[in-house]
mmCIF file of C-alpha atoms in Angstrom:
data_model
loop_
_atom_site.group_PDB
_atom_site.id
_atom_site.type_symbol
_atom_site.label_atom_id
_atom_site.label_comp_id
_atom_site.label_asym_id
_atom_site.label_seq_id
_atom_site.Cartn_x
_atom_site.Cartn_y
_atom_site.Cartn_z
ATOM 1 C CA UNK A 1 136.714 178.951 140.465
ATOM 2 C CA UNK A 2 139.094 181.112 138.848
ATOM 3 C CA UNK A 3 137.425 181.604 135.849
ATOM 4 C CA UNK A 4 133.798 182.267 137.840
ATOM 5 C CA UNK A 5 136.134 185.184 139.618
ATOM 6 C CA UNK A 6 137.229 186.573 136.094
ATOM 7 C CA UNK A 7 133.872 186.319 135.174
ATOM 8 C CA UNK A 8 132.363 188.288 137.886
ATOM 9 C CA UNK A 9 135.398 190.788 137.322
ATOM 10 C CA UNK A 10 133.986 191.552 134.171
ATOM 11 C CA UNK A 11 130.267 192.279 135.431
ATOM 12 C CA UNK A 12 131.337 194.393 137.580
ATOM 13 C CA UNK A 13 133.332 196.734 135.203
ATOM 14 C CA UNK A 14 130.221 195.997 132.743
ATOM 15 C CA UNK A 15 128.103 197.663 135.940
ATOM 16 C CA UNK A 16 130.487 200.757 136.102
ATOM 17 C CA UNK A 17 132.604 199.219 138.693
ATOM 18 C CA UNK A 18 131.040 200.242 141.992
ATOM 19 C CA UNK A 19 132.919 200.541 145.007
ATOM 20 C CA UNK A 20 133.607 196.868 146.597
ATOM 21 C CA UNK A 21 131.033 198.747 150.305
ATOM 22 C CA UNK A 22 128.331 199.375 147.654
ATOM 23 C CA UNK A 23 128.407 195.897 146.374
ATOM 24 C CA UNK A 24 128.403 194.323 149.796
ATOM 25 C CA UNK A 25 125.645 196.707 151.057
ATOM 26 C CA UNK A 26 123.561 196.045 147.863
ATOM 27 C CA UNK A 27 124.483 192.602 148.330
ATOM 28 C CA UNK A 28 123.757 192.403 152.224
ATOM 29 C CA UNK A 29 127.221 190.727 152.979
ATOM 30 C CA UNK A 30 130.440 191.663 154.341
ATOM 31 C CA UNK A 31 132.877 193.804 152.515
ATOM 32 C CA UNK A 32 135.424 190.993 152.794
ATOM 33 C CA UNK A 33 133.217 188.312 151.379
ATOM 34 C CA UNK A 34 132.511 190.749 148.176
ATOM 35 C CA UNK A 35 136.515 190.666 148.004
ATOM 36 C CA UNK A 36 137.458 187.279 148.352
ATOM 37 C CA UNK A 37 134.706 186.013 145.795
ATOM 38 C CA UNK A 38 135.891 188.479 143.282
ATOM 39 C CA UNK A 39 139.668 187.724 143.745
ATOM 40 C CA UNK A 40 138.706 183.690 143.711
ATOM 41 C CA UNK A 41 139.499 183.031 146.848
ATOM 42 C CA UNK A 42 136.333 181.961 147.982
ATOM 43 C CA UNK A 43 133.186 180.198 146.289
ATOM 44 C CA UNK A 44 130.445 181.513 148.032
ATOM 45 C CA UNK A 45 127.221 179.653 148.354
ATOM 46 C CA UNK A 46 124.436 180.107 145.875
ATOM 47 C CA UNK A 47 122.220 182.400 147.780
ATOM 48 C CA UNK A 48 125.373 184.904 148.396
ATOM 49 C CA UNK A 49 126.792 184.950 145.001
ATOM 50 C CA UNK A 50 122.875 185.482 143.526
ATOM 51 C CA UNK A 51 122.345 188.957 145.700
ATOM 52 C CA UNK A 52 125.886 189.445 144.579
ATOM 53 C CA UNK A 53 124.682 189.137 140.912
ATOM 54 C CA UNK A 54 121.536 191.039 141.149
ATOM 55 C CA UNK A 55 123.756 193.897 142.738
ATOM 56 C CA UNK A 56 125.829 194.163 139.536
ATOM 57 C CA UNK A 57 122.743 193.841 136.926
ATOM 58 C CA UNK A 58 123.345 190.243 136.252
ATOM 59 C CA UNK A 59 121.185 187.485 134.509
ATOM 60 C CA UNK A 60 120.903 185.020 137.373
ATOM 61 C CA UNK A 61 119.567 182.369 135.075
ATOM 62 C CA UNK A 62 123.259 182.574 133.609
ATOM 63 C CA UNK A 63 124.993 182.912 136.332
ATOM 64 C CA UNK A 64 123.151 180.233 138.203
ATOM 65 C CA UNK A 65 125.041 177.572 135.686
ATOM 66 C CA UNK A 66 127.719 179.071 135.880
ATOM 67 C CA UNK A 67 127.946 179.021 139.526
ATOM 68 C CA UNK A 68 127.369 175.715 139.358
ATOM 69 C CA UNK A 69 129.712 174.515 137.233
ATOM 70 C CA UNK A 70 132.348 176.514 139.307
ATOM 71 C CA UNK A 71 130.955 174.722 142.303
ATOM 72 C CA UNK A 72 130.932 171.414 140.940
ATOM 73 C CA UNK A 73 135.284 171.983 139.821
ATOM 74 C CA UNK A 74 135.599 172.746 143.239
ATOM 75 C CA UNK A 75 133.713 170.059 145.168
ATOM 76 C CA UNK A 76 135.879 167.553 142.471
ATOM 77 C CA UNK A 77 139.208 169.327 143.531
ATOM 78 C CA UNK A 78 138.512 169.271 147.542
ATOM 79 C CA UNK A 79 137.775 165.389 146.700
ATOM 80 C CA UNK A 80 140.649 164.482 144.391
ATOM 81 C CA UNK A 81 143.682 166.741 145.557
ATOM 82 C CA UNK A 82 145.438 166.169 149.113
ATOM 83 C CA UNK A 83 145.938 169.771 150.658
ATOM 84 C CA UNK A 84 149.221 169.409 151.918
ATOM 85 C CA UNK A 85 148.595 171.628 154.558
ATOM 86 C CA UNK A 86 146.985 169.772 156.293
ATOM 87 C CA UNK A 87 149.710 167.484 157.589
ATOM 88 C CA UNK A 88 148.823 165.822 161.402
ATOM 89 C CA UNK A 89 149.765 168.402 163.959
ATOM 90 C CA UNK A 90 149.592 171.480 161.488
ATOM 91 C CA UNK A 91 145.558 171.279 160.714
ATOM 92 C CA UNK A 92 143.827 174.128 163.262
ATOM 93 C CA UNK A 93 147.161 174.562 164.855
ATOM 94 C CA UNK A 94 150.503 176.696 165.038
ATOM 95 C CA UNK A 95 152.589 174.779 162.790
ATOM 96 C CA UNK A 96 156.030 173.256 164.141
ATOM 97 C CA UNK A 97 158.258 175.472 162.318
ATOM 98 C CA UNK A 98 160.800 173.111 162.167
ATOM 99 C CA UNK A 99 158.769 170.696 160.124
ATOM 100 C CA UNK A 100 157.807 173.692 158.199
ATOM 101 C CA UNK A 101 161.182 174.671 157.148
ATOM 102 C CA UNK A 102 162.281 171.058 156.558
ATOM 103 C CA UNK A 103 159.510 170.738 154.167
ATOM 104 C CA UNK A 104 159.493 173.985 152.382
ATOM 105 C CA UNK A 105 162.161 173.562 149.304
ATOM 106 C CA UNK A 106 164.385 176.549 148.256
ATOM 107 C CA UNK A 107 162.966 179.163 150.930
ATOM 108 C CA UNK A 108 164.960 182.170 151.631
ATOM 109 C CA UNK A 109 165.237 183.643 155.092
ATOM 110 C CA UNK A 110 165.902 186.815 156.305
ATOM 111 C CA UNK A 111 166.687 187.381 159.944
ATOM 112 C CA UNK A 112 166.090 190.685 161.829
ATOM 113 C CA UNK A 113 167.583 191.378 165.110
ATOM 114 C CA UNK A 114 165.281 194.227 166.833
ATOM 115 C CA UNK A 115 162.007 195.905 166.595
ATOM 116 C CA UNK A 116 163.000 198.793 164.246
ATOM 117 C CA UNK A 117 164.186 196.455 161.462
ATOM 118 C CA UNK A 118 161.873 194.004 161.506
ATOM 119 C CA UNK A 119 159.290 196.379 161.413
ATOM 120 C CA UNK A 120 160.946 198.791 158.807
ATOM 121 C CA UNK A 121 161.101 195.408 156.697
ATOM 122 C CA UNK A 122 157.211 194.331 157.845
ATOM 123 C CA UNK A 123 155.766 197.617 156.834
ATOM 124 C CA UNK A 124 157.691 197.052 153.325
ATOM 125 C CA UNK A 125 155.942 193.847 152.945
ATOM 126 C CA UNK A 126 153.003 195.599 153.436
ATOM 127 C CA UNK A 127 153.258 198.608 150.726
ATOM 128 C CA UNK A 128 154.496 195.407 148.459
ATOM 129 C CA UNK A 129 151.153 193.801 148.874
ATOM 130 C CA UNK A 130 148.681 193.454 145.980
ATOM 131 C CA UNK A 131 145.654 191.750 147.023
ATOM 132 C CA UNK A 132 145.569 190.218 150.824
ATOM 133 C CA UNK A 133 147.138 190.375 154.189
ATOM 134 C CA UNK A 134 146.797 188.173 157.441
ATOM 135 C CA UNK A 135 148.233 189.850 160.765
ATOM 136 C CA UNK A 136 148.393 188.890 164.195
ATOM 137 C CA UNK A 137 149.167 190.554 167.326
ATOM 138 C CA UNK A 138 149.143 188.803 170.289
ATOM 139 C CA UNK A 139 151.058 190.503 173.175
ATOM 140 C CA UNK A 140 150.289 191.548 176.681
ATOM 141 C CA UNK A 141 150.545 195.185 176.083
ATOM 142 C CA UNK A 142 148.983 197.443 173.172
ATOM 143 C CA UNK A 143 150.978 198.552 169.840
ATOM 144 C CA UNK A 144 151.871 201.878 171.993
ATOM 145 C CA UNK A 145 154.842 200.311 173.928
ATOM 146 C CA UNK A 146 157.317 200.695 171.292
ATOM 147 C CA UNK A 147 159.353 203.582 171.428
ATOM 148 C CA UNK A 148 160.699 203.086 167.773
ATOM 149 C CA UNK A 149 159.115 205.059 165.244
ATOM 150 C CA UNK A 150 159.731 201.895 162.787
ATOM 151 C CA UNK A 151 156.999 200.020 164.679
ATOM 152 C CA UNK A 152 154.525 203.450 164.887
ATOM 153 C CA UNK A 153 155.105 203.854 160.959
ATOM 154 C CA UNK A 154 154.177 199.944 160.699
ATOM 155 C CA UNK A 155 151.021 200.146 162.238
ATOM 156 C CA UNK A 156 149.953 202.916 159.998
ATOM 157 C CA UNK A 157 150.817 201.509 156.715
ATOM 158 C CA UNK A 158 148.472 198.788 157.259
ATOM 159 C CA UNK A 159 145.361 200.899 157.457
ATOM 160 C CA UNK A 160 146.887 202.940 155.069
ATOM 161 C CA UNK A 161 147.348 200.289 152.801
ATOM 162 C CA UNK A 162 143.627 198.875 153.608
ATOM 163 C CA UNK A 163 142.853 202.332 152.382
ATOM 164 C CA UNK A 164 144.215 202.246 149.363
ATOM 165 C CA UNK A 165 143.336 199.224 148.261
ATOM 166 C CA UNK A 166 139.673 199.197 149.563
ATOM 167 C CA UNK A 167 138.205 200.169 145.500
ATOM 168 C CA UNK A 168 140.574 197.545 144.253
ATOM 169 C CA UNK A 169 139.242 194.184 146.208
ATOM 170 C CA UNK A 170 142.352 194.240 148.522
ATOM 171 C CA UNK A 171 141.537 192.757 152.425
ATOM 172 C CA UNK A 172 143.351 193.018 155.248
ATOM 173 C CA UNK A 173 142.116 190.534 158.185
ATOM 174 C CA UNK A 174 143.629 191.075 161.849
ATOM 175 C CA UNK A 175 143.455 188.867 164.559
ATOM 176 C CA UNK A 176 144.041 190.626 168.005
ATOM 177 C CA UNK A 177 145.018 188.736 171.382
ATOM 178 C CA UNK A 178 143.411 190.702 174.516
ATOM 179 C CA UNK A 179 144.668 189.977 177.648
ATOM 180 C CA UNK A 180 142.292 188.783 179.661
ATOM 181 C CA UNK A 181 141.777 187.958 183.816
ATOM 182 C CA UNK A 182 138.637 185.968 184.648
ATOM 183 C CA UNK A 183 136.514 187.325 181.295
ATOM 184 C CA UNK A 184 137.167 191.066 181.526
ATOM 185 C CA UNK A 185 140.011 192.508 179.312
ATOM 186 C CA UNK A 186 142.376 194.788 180.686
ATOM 187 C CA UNK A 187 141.864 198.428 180.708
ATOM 188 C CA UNK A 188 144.817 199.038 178.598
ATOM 189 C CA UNK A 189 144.181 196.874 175.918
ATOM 190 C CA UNK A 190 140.487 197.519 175.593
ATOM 191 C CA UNK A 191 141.218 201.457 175.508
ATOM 192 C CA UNK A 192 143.442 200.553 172.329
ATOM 193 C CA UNK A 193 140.527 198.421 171.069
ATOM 194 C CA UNK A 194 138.309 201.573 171.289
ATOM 195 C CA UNK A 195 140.454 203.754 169.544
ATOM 196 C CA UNK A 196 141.640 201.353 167.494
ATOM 197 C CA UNK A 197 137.829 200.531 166.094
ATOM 198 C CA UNK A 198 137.133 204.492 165.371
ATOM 199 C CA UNK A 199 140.487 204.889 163.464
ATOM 200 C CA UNK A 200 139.415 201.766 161.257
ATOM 201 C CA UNK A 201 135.383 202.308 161.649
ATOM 202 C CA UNK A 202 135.459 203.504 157.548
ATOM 203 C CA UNK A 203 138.135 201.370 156.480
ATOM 204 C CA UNK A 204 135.957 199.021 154.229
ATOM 205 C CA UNK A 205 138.773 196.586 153.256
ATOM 206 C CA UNK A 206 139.999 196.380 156.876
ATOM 207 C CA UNK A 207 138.620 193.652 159.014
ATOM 208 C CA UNK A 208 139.487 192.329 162.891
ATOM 209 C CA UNK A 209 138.702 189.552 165.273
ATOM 210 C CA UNK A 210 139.307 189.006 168.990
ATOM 211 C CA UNK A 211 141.254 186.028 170.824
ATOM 212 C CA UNK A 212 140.773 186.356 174.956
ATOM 213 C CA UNK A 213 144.732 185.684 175.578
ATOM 214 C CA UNK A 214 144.455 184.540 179.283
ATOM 215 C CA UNK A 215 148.184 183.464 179.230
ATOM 216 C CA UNK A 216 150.625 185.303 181.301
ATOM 217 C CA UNK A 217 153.046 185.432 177.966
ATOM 218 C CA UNK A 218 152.832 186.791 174.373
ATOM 219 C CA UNK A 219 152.757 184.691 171.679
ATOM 220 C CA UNK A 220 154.693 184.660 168.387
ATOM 221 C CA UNK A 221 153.030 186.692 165.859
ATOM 222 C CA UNK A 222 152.348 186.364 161.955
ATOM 223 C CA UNK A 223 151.851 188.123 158.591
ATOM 224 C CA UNK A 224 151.180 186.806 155.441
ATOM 225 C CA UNK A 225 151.253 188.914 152.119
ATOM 226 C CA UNK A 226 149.470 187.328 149.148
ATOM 227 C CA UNK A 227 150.063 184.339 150.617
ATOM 228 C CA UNK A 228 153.546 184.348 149.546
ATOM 229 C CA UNK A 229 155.915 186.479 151.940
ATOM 230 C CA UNK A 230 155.776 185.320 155.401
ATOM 231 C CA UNK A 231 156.980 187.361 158.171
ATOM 232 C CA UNK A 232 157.107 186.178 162.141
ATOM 233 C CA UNK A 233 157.780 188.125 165.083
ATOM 234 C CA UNK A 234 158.571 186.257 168.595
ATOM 235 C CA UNK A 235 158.692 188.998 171.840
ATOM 236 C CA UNK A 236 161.760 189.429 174.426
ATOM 237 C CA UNK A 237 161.476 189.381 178.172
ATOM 238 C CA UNK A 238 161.249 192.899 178.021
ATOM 239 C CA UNK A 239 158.384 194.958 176.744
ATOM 240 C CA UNK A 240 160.274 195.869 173.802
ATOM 241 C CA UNK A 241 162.502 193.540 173.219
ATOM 242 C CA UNK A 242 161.256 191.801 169.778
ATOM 243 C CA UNK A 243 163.193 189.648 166.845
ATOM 244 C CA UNK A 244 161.404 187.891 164.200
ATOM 245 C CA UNK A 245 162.346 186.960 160.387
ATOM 246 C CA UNK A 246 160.707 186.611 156.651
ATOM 247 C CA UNK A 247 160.563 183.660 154.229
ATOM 248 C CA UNK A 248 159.369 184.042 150.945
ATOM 249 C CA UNK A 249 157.478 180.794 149.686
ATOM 250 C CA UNK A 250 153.888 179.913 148.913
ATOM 251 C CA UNK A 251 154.447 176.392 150.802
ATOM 252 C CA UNK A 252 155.704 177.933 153.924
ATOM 253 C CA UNK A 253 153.160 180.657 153.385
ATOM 254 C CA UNK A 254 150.486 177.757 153.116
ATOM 255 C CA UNK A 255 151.015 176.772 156.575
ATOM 256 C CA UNK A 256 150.432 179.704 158.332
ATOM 257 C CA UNK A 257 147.776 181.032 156.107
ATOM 258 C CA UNK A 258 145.599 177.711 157.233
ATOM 259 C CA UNK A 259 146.197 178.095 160.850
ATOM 260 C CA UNK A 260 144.936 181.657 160.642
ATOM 261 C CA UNK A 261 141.948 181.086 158.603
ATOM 262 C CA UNK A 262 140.611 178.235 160.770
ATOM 263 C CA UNK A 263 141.148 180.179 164.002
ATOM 264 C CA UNK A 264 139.313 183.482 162.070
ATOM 265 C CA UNK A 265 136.238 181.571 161.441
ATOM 266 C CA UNK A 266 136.212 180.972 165.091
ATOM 267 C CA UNK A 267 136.349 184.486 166.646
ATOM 268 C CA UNK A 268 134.458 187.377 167.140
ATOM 269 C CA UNK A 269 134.212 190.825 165.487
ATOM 270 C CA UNK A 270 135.959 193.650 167.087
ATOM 271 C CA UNK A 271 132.749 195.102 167.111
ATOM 272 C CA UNK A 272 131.118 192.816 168.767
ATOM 273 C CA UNK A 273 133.376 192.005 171.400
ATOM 274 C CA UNK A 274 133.277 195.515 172.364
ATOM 275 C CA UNK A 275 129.796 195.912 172.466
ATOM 276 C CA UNK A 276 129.616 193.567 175.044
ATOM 277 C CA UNK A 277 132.922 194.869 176.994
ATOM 278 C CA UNK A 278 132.193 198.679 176.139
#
């Protein structure tokens, strides 16, 4: 799959490198999908990667072989390799961190003790990222709680960084918790969703989902850099009262990066859940 991605790498510079939102509007797909295929993260299916072809000039009577000779690798991998992932009682769910840690070899951990350095260290994670992030925020009030500027200067280096990277195949998913009572979110949080879909609305590499959260708690929350760093975030009592720590590791990474990906496939766009909440 790899090689396929290198290969469509190169048919896209041979095309003059178009912008990653002209290929997916050429294409009729999402932005995202455009990214993940050419970074080899995904194999998309054959009708997908043939608009994706014909958007960058391609032969598809090449590329058909080749795709499936890419798909055929894969399909033999999924079949022949246990994904160790998916352990029973970390498959589609948060992982037990303890069995995490116990089974992750040679991880380092780095503790943080309040909001302002975890999130000094979180948005440095971010700026270090090369190709994809995975965020969470699940909490029962919106990002404009905290009173440190660490946490302000977070949020803003992720759509900066989506920014950035947006010509360069870079994605940055976000799942969002809304607190819910009885189906209808609260008015806080869905005047943050607002605002927070306008500030985004041209950020092509950007992408978020929406969980209901009907609990009367916050959850931990997560964020994976190139699948690699891992940083999580667990809330106080009090409204801003946060601690959290990093551990750098693909393994430990691995975990995490599953649980998000199955519940993403599962939720709804921001801008659809608004459209029927607006």
């Amino acid at each position: 799959m790899q090689r396929f991605a290198a290969e469509l790498r190169r048919l896209r510079i041979t095309a003059g490198e178009p912008q990653i939102k002209t290929i997916a509007a050429r294409a009729q797909c999402s932005p995202a999908t455009v990214s993940e295929v050419l970074n080899g993260r995904r194999l998309a299916s054959e009708s997908v990667i043939r608009r994706l072809v014909d958007a960058l000039g391609g032969d598809w009577g090449r590329w058909r072989q080749l795709w499936r000779e890419a798909k055929t690798e894969l399909d033999a991998l999924q079949r022949g390799v246990p994904d160790v992932r998916r352990e029973p009682g970390t498959s589609g769910a948060v992982p037990d961190l303890g069995r995490v840690l116990a089974g992750s070899s040679r991880v380092e951990m780095v503790c943080y003790p309040d909001p302002p350095a975890f999130y000094r260290a979180a948005a440095d994670g971010i700026r270090a990222a090369r190709r994809e992030i995975r965020l969470t925020y699940v909490r029962l009030h919106p990002p404009g709680q905290w009173g440190a500027a660490e946490a302000s200067a977070y949020y803003d280096t992720v759509l900066q960084w989506a920014r950035d990277h947006s010509a360069e195949c870079g994605s940055v998913r976000r799942i969002i918790g809304v607190p819910e009572h009885g189906g209808v979110p609260k008015a806080a949080s869905l005047q943050w969703l607002k605002e927070h879909q306008a500030e985004a609305r041209d950020v092509y590499a950007y992408e978020a989902r929406v969980m209901p959260w009907s609990a009367a708690c916050a959850w931990h929350n997560m964020g994976v850099m190139d699948d690699s760093a891992t940083y999580l975030s667990f809330s106080g009592a009090g409204r801003q009262q946060l601690t959290g720590f990093r551990v750098e590791g693909a393994r430990f990474a691995g975990y995490f990066t599953d649980s998000f990906d199955q519940a993403w496939g599962a939720l709804e766009p921001l801008d659809a859940y608004l459209a029927r909440h607006g």
